[in-house]
PDB file of C-alpha atoms in Angstrom:
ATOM      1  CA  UNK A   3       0.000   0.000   0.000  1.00  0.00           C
ATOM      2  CA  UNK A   4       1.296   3.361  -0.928  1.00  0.00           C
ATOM      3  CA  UNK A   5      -0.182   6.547   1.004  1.00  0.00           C
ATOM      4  CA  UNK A   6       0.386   9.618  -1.035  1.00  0.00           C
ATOM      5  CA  UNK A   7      -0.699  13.758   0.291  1.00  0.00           C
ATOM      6  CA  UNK A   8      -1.857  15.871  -2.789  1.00  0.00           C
ATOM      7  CA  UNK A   9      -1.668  19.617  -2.806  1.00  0.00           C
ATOM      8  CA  UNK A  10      -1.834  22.300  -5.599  1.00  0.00           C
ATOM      9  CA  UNK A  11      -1.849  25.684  -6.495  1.00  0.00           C
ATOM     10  CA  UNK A  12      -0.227  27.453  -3.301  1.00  0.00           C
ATOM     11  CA  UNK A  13       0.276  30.706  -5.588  1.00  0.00           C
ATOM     12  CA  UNK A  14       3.102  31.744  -3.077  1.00  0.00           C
ATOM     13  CA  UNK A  15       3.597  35.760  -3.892  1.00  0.00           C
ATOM     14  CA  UNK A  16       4.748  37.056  -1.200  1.00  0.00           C
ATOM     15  CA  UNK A  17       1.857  38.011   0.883  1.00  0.00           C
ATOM     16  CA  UNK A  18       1.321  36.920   4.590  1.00  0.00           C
ATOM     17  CA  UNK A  19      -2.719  35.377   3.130  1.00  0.00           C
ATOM     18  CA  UNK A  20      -0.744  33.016   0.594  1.00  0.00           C
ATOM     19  CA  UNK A  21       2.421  32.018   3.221  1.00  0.00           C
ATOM     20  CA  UNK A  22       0.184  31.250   5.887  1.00  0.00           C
ATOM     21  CA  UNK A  23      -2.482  28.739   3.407  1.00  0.00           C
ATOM     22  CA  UNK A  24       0.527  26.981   2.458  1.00  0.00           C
ATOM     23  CA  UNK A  25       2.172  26.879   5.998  1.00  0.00           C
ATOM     24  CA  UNK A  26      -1.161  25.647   7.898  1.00  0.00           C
ATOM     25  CA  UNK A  27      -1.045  22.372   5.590  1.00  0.00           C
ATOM     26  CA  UNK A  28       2.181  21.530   6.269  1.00  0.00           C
ATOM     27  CA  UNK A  29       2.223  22.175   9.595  1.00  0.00           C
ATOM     28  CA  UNK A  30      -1.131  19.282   9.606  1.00  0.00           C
ATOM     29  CA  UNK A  31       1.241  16.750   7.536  1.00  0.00           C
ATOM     30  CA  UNK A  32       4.214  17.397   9.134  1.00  0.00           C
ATOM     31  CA  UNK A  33       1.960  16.423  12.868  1.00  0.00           C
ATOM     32  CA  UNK A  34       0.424  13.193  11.163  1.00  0.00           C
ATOM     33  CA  UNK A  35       1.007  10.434  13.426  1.00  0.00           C
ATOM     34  CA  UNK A  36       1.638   8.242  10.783  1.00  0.00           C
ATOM     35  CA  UNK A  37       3.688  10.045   8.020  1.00  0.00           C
ATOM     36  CA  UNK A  38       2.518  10.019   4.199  1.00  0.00           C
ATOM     37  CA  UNK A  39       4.913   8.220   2.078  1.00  0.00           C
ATOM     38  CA  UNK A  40       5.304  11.201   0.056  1.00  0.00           C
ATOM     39  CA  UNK A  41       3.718  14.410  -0.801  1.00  0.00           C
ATOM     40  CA  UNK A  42       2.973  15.487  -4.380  1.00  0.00           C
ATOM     41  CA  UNK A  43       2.366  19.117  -5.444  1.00  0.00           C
ATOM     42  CA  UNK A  44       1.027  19.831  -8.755  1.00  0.00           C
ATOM     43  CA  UNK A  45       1.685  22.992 -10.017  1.00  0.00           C
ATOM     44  CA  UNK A  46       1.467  26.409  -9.775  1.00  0.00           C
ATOM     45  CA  UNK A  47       3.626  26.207  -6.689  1.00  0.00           C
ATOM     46  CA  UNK A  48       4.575  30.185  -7.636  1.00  0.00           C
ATOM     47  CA  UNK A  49       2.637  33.019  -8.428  1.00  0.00           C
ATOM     48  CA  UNK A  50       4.840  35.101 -10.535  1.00  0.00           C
ATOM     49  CA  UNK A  51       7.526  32.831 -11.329  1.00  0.00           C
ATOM     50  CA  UNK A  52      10.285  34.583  -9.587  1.00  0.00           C
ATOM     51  CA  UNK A  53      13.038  33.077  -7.540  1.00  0.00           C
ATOM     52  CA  UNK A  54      12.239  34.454  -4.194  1.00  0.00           C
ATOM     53  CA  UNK A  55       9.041  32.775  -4.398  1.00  0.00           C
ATOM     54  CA  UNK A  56      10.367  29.348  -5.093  1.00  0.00           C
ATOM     55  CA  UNK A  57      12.744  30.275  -2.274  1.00  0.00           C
ATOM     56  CA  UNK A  58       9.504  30.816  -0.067  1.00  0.00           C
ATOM     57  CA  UNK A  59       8.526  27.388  -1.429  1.00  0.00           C
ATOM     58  CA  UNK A  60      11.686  25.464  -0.671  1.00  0.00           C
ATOM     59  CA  UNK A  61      11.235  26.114   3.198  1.00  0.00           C
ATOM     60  CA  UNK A  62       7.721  25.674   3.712  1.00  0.00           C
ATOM     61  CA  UNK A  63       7.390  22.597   1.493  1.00  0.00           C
ATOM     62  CA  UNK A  64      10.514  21.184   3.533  1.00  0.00           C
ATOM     63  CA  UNK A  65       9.384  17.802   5.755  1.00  0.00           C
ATOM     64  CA  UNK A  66      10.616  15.005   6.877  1.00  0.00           C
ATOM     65  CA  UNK A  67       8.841  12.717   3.753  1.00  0.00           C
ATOM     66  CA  UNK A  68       9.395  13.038  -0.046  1.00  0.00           C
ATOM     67  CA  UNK A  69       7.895  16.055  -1.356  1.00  0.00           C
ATOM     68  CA  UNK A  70       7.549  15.332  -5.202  1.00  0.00           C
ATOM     69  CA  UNK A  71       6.656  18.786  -7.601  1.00  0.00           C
ATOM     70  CA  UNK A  72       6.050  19.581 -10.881  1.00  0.00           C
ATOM     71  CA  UNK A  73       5.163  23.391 -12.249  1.00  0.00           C
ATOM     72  CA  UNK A  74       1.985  24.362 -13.725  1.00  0.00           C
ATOM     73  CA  UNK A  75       1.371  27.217 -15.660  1.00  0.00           C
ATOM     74  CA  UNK A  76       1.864  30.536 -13.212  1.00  0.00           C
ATOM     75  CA  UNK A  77       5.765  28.521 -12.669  1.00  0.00           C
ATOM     76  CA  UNK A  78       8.646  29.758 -14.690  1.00  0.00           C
ATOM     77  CA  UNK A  79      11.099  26.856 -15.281  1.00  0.00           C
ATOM     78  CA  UNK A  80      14.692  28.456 -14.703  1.00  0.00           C
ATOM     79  CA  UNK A  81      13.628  30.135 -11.560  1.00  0.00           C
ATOM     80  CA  UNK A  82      11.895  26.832 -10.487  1.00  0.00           C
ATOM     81  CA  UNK A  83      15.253  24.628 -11.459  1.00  0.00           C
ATOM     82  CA  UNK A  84      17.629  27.107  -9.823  1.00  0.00           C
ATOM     83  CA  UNK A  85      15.413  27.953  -6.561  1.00  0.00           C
ATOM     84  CA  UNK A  86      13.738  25.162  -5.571  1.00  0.00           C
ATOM     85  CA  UNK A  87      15.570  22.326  -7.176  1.00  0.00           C
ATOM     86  CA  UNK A  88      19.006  23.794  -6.570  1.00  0.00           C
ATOM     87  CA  UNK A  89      19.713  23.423 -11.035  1.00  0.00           C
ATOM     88  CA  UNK A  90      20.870  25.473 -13.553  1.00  0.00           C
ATOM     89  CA  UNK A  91      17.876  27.338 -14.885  1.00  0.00           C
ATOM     90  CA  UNK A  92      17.384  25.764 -17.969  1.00  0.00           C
ATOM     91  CA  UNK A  93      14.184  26.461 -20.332  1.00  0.00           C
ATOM     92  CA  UNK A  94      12.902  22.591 -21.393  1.00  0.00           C
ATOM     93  CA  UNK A  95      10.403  20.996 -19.559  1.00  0.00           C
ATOM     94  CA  UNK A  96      11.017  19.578 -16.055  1.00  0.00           C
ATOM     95  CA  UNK A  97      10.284  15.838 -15.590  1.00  0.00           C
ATOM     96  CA  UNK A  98      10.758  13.504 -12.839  1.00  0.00           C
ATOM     97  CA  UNK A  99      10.374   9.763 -11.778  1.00  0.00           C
ATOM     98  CA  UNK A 100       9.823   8.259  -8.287  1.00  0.00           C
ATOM     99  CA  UNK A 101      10.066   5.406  -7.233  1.00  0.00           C
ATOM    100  CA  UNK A 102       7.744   5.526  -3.726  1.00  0.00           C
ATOM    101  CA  UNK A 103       6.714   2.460  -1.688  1.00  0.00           C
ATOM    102  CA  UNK A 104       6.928   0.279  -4.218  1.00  0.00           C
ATOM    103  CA  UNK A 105       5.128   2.885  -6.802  1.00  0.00           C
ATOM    104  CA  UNK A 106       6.755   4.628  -9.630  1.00  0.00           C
ATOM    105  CA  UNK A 107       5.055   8.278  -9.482  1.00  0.00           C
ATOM    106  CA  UNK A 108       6.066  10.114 -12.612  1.00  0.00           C
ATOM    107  CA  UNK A 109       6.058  14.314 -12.278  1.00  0.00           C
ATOM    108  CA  UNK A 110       5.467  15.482 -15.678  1.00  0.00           C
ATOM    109  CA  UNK A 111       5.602  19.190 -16.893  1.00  0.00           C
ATOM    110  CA  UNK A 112       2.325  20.197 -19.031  1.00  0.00           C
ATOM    111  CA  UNK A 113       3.130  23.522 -19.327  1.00  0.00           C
ATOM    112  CA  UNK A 114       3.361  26.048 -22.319  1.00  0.00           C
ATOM    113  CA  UNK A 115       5.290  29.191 -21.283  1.00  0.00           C
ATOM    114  CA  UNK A 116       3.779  32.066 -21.674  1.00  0.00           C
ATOM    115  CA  UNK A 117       0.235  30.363 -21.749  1.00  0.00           C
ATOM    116  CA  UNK A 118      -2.576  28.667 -19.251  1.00  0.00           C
ATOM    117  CA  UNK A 119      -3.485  25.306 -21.253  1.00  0.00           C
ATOM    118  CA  UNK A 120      -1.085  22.683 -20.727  1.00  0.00           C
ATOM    119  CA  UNK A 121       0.551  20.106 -23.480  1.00  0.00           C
ATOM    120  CA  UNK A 122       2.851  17.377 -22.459  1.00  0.00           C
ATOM    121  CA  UNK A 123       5.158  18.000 -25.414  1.00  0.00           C
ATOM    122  CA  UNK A 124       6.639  15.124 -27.844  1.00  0.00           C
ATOM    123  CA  UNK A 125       9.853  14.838 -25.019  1.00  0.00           C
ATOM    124  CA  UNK A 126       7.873  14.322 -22.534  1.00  0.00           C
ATOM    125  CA  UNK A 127       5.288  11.902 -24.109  1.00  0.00           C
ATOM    126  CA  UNK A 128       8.632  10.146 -24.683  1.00  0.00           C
ATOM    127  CA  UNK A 129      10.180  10.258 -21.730  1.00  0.00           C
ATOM    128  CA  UNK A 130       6.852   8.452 -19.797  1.00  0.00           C
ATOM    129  CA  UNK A 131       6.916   6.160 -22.568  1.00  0.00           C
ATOM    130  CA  UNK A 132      10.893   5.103 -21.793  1.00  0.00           C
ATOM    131  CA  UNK A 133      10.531   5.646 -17.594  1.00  0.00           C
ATOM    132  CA  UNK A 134       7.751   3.026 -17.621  1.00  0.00           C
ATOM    133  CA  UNK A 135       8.719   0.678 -19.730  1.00  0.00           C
ATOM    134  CA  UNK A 136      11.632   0.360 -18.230  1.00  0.00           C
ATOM    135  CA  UNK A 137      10.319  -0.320 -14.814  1.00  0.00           C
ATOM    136  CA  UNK A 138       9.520  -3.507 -13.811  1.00  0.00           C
ATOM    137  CA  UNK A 139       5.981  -4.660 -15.178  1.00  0.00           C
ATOM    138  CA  UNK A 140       4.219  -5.332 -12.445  1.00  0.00           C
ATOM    139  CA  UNK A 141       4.876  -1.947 -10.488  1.00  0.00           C
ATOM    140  CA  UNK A 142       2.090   0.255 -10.578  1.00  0.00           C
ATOM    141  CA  UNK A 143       2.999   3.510 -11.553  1.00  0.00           C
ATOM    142  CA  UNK A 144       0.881   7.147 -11.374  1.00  0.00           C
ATOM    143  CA  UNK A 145       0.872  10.112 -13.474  1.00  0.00           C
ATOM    144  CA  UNK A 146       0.808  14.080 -12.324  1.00  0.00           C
ATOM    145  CA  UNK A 147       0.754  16.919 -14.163  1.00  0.00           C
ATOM    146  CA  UNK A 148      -1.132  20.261 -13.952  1.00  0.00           C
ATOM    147  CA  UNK A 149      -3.945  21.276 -16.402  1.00  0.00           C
ATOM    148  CA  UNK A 150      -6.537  18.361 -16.456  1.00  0.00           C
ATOM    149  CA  UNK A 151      -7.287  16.564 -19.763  1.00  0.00           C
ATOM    150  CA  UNK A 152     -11.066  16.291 -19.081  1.00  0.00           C
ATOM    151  CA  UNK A 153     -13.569  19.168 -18.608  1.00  0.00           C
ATOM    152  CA  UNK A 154     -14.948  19.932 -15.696  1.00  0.00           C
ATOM    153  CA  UNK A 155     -17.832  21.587 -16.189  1.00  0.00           C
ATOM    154  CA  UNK A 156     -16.645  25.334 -15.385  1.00  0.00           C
ATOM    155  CA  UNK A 157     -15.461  27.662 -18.068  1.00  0.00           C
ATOM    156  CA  UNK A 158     -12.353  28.670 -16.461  1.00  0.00           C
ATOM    157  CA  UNK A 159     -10.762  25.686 -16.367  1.00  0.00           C
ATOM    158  CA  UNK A 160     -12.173  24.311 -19.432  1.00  0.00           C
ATOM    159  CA  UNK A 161     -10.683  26.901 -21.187  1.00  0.00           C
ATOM    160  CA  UNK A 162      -7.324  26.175 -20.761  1.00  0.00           C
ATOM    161  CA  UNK A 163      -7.074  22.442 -19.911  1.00  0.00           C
ATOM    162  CA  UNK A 164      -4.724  19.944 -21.678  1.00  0.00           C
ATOM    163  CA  UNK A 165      -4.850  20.393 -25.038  1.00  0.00           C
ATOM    164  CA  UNK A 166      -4.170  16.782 -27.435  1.00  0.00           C
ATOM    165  CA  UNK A 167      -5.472  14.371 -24.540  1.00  0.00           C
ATOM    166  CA  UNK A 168      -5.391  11.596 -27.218  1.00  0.00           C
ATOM    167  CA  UNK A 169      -1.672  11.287 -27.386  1.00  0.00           C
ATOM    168  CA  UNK A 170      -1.625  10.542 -23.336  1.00  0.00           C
ATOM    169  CA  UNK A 171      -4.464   8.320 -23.315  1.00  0.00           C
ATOM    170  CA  UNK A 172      -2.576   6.542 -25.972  1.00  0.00           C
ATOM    171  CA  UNK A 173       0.116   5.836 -24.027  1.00  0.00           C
ATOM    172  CA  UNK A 174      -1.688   5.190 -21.233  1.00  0.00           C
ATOM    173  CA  UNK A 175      -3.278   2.576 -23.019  1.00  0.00           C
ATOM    174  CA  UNK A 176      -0.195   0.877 -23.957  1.00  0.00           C
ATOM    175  CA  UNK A 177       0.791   0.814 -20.122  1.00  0.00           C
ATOM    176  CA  UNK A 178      -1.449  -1.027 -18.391  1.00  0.00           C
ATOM    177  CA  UNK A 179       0.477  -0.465 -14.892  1.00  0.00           C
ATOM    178  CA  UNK A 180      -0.992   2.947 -14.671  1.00  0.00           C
ATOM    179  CA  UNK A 181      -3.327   3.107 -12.077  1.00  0.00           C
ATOM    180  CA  UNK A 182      -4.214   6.782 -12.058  1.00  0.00           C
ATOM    181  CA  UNK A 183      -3.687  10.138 -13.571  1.00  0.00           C
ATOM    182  CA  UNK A 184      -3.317  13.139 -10.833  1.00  0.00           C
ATOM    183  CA  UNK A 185      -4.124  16.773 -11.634  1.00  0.00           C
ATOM    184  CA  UNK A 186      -4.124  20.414  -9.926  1.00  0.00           C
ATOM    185  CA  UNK A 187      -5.084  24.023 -11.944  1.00  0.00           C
ATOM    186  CA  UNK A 188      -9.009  24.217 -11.714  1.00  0.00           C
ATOM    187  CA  UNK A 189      -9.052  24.660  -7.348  1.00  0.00           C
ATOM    188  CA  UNK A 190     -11.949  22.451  -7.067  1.00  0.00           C
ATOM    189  CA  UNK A 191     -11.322  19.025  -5.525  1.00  0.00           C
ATOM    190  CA  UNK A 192     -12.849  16.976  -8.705  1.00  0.00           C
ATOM    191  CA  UNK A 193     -12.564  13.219  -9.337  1.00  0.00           C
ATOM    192  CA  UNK A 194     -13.407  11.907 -12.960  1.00  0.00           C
ATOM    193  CA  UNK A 195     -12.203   9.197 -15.522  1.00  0.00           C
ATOM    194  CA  UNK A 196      -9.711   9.318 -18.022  1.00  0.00           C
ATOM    195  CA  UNK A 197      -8.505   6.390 -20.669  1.00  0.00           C
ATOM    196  CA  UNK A 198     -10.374   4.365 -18.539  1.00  0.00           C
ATOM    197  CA  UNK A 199      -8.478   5.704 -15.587  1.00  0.00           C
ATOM    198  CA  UNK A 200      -9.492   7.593 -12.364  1.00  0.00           C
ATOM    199  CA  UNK A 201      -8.432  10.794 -12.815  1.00  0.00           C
ATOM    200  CA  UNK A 202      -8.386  13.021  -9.329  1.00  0.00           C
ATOM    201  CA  UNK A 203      -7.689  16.744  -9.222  1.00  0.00           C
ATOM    202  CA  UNK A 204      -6.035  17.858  -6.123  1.00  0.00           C
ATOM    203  CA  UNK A 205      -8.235  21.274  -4.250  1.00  0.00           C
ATOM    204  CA  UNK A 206      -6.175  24.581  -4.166  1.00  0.00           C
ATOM    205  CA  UNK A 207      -4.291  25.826  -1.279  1.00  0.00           C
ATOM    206  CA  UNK A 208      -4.803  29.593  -2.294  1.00  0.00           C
ATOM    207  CA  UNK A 209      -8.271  29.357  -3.231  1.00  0.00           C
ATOM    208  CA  UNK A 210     -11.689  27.458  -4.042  1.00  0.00           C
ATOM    209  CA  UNK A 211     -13.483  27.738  -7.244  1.00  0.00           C
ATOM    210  CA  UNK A 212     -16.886  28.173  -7.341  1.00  0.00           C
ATOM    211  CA  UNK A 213     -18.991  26.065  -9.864  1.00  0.00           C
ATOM    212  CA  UNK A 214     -21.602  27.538 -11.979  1.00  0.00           C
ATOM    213  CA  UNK A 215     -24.257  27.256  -9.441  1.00  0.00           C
ATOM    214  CA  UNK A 216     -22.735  27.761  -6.710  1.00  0.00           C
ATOM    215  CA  UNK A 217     -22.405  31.736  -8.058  1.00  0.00           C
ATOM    216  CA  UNK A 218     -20.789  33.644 -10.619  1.00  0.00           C
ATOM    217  CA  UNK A 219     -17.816  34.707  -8.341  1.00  0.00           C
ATOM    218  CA  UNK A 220     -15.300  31.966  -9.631  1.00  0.00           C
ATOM    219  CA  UNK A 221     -12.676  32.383  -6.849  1.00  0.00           C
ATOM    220  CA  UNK A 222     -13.944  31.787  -3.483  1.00  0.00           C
ATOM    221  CA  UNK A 223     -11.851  32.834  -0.864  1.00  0.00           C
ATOM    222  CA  UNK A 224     -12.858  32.444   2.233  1.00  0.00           C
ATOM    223  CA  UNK A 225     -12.827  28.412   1.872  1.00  0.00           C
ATOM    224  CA  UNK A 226     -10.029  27.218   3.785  1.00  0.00           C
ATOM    225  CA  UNK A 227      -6.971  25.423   1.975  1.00  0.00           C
ATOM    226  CA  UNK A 228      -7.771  21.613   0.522  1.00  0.00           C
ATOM    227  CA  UNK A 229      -5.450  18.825   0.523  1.00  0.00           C
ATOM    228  CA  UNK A 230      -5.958  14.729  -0.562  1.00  0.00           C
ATOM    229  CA  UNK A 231      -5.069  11.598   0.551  1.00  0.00           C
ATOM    230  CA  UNK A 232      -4.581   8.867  -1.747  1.00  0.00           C
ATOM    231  CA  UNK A 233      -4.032   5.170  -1.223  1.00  0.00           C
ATOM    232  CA  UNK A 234      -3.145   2.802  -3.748  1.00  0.00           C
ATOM    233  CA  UNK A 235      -4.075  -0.250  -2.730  1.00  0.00           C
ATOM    234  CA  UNK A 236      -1.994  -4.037  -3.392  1.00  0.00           C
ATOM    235  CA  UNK A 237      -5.461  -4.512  -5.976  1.00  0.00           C
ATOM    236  CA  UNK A 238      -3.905  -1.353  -7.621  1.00  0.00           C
ATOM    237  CA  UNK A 239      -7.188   0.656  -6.664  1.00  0.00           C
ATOM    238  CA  UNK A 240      -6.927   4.428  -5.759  1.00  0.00           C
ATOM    239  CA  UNK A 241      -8.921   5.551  -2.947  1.00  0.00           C
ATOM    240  CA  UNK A 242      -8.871   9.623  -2.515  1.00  0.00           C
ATOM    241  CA  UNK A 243     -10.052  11.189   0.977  1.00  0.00           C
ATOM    242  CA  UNK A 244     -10.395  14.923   0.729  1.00  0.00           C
ATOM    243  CA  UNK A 245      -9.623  17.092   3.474  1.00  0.00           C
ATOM    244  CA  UNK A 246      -9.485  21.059   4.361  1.00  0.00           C
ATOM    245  CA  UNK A 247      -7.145  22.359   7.105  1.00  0.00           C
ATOM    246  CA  UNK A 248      -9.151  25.293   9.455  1.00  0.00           C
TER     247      UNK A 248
END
């Protein structure tokens, strides 16, 4: 059994509103009595994209389990590589495999800089293709990116989701040891299907979006920062519990 925390969208700009969202959460994961095997961010970890913020970032998100990130589309990928990775700040997209209690969790970078709907690009597609086949066969693996490849029924996220699904779902189809595909960028804790996958979006830390008729203000603010707890199970089933930290 694997136990995974899922955050998303902090939006860390400086201000005391966004440091304190962020801090509350970890503070509750860091005082678990029985620690997460890792925690996965996806996306948006940065408001602005600038290297103090992924400074900011660095120290809140540090804990004494795996934290596992990947940027979304408000990240900028030399400021994320050199401040919160400790890399050169290099332009191409940012990709990483883990291998967590006895799950390979792949990090993959959607973005398109410079816009808000996500691709995973012909080197990335690639590189899941290579990091799974190479793992052993029977290991489940899951994969997290940003910008979800199904709408959601809101027109601000649906209008900048992940554009040319059909090229993941491909793959996915040709790796049967995927168990799950893992999302942030709409701040709504959502939980849908894709390529005959679950497919769970983590809630926002910064703030919650409102659905159609719930209100026409999108971004609610007052609702307290979301996290979620996934299990993958020895049958290979995912089982999310949402949660909100007061």
């Amino acid at each position: 059994m694997t136990l995974l925390a899922h955050i998303s969208d902090l939006h860390l700009d400086g201000s005391e509103r966004a440091t304190q969202r962020a801090i509350r959460v970890m503070d509750y994961l860091r005082a678990l009595p029985y620690p997460v095997d890792a925690l996965l961010v996806t996306g948006d970890i940065a408001d602005h994209g600038e290297e103090a913020e992924y400074e900011e970032a660095a120290q809140i998100l540090a804990a004494p389990f795996p934290v596992l990130t990947c940027p979304g589309n408000h990240d900028a990928r030399p400021a994320y590589r050199k401040a919160l990775l400790g890399e050169a700040p290099e332009h191409g997209p940012i990709n990483r495999a883990h291998d967590i209690a006895g799950t390979t969790i792949l990090m993959c970078d959607s973005t398109i800089p410079g816009r808000d709907e996500g691709r995973l690009d012909a080197q990335t597609l690639a590189w899941i293709d290579t990091t799974l086949t190479a793992r052993t066969q029977g290991t489940p693996a899951l994969i997290a990116f940003h910008q979800p490849p199904v709408e959601l029924h809101h027109p601000l996220p649906d209008s900048c989701m992940l554009e040319e699904p059909g090229a993941l779902a491909d793959l996915i189809d040709a790796h049967p040891q995927v168990a799950a595909v893992l999302t942030g960028h709409a701040h709504t804790a959502a939980a849908s299907t894709f390529a005959a996958r679950p497919l769970i979006v983590g809630p926002a830390i910064t703030w919650t979006l409102r659905m159609p008729w719930e209100g026409e203000q999108a971004a609610d603010r007052d609702q307290p920062p979301g996290l979620a707890f996934h299990i993958l199970d020895d049958d290979r089933r995912l089982i999310t519990h949402y949660r909100v930290v007061l």
